[in-house]
Amino acid sequence: MHKRAKLIVAVVFAGFASVYVVAGSPLALAVFGVQVAFTRRRSWWLVALQVALAYGSVLLFGSSVGILGFVGGSLLLTPLWPLALAVAVSAALLGPADPVISMVLISLVVYGLTRMIDRIDEVNAARLALAMTAAAEERLRIAAELNAGLGRALSVIADGARTGTPDVDTARSSLADARAAAASYRAMSLAPELSTAKAMLTTAGVTVDVRVGHAAPLGPAGALLAAVLREAVMEIVRRRTATTCRIETLTEGAAVRLRVSHDGARTAGDENLGDLPEQVEAAGGTLTVELADDAWVTVEATLPAVRPPVQPSHDSTLSMALLAAVLVGFSAKLLLAADSPWPAALLAVIVFMQLRSIEGRHPVALSIMAVLTFAPIPLYGQAWLGVAGFLAGPVLLAFPWAVALPLVALTVATVTVSGVLLAMPIPLTVNYAISTLVTGLVMYGLLKLAQLTRELRESKDGLARAAVVEERLRAARDLHDLLGHTLAAILLKCELARRLDAERARKELDDVLTMTERAMQDLRTVSGEQRELSLAAETEWARSLLAAAGIEVVLDLDHGALGKDVDTTLGIVVREAVTNVLRHSSARRCTITTSAEDGIVRLSVRNDGVRSAAPRHGSSGIGNLTTRLAALDGRLAVAAEDGWFELTAEIPTRVWVPA
């Protein structure tokens, strides 16, 4: 985008310089070269060289004083900007009014286009810094939220454990708060739920095609659409009749749409979506279920999307002001050449339409401008030929280059033919043809650079929002996978201690104290402080926790040395797997095995007591694990058969991760 902007500016400057080259000033090429160099490096010696070249062109070669506009524009960009007025005065002393107006216009255009280039550089340089700052601020905010709630609750639980009083209520509410916070953080994006849906459907043998056409964050709409997606996918898995599923998201105006289609339905209206239709309707959206003739069923939800407010653009204001000045200046030049005041009314209409249809994408407005450009030529003759440049700029903006360039060429050719028919001198006709092109390029450059700056700012803001979303998703994963597991273990131990005699309860409460310390470490990890885990330590902890729940545990670890990122990730997998065993089964036996072969480590957690072939809960955890493993070139698989459930993770033993 930066190179494209500089190219646009160079083309506009070259257009201005060409007018003076054609008029017989070889120094105009040197002035152009210095101007391009000045846009890259602001040096006083370049201004001095430009002064010498521009005034030399006027005094030695008799060039129009309009070429002094390059000097005026450069001075406006320096602390010596008041000297630009002195250049304008000198132009007025050396030449007539028409070229003096050209000099002022060129000064304004040089200043405006160069300032826009500067703005593009500034915005581009700030993109990464803004994203990092946004992520850091979000991390601090998350830390403050969690420390104020969960941090205080953990202190209360620890105090109760020290005094021999298991605080079950606080432990239960802390776990609920952690899960609610994780759900809230995940609500900003559909990405985790899409990953989970794909993993679940793939495991169920369904071919999945996911097409993402929305931009995060989605706000409250994200949470509701995630719930719709989750229920729709669970219905597909429950039925076991689908072979293909297509999941699409797209943005339409101020709304975001989710569409889940599959070939596993036989009758319409039997999708079990609970009270989701009422929730979607209450949120101002719609939720429909349709059955096509080919037995494909489509669940479609549409909700209003929450978008950040549009900030007023300083760059658009600058471009509008410069465009208005250019239009008024060129109009003044035309009126000076006219013998009648009547063209002023038509020019006012053209200027008004130019400013109203700023992007030139209105066919009706372009058609009217085309008529006003060429129809008055028989009435006003040579004076009206300069109006054609007003049409060339919007044409360049309105159409693709393949269409715009021939249309601009046709406009320039029409001016040339009109000059011949009006018996104008050949040099003057050529001058008008070139001026038409230059005027069009000036307007195109002003507006296009404003568009590029706006697009870059939007991408910068989008990058910052993406960084915030990613930080919240990271916090949600860690809340669920790390802190959620530890809080679930604390709740289990507190409930167990409340049912035991004092001596045995004391041992469980000692474990609670250890767990609260661990939970505080997890809380710091969620808040952005990286912490390494150990697969070996996590499996030992899993054996202790499962044994406390009355589950027989078999460990068979044979994975050898692992990279720290792999070790940490597999430790998190064990945590999630054990949490699922405790929450979603009535297991009596659990086997945890690891093996390594050909540089791939394989972890398997298998348990009995599965309550259903496809557990309806826990999808957040599976989605989190899928995301974590994919980041290290690993994969996750789950399977349920004959009352047994198995979670398997495979990952390279050592993975290079950028620092």
Short mmCIF file of C-alpha atoms in Angstrom, two decimals, residues 7 14 20 61 88 122 129 177 229 291 326 372 374 414 449 506:
data_model
loop_
_atom_site.label_atom_id
_atom_site.label_comp_id
_atom_site.label_asym_id
_atom_site.label_seq_id
_atom_site.Cartn_x
_atom_site.Cartn_y
_atom_site.Cartn_z
CA LEU A 7 3.60 5.70 -7.16
CA ALA A 14 5.22 13.81 -13.34
CA TYR A 20 6.52 22.48 -18.47
CA PHE A 61 14.11 29.21 -20.33
CA ALA A 88 3.80 33.29 -4.50
CA GLU A 122 2.89 7.07 10.34
CA ALA A 129 2.91 -1.07 18.15
CA ASP A 177 -17.14 -17.73 37.81
CA LEU A 229 -23.47 -23.64 16.19
CA LEU A 291 -35.28 -28.76 4.62
CA VAL A 326 -8.15 22.60 -6.69
CA LEU A 372 -21.88 19.29 -18.73
CA PHE A 374 -18.81 18.39 -23.56
CA THR A 414 -12.18 14.56 -27.47
CA LEU A 449 -4.57 8.63 -1.16
CA ARG A 506 -7.10 -32.79 57.37
#
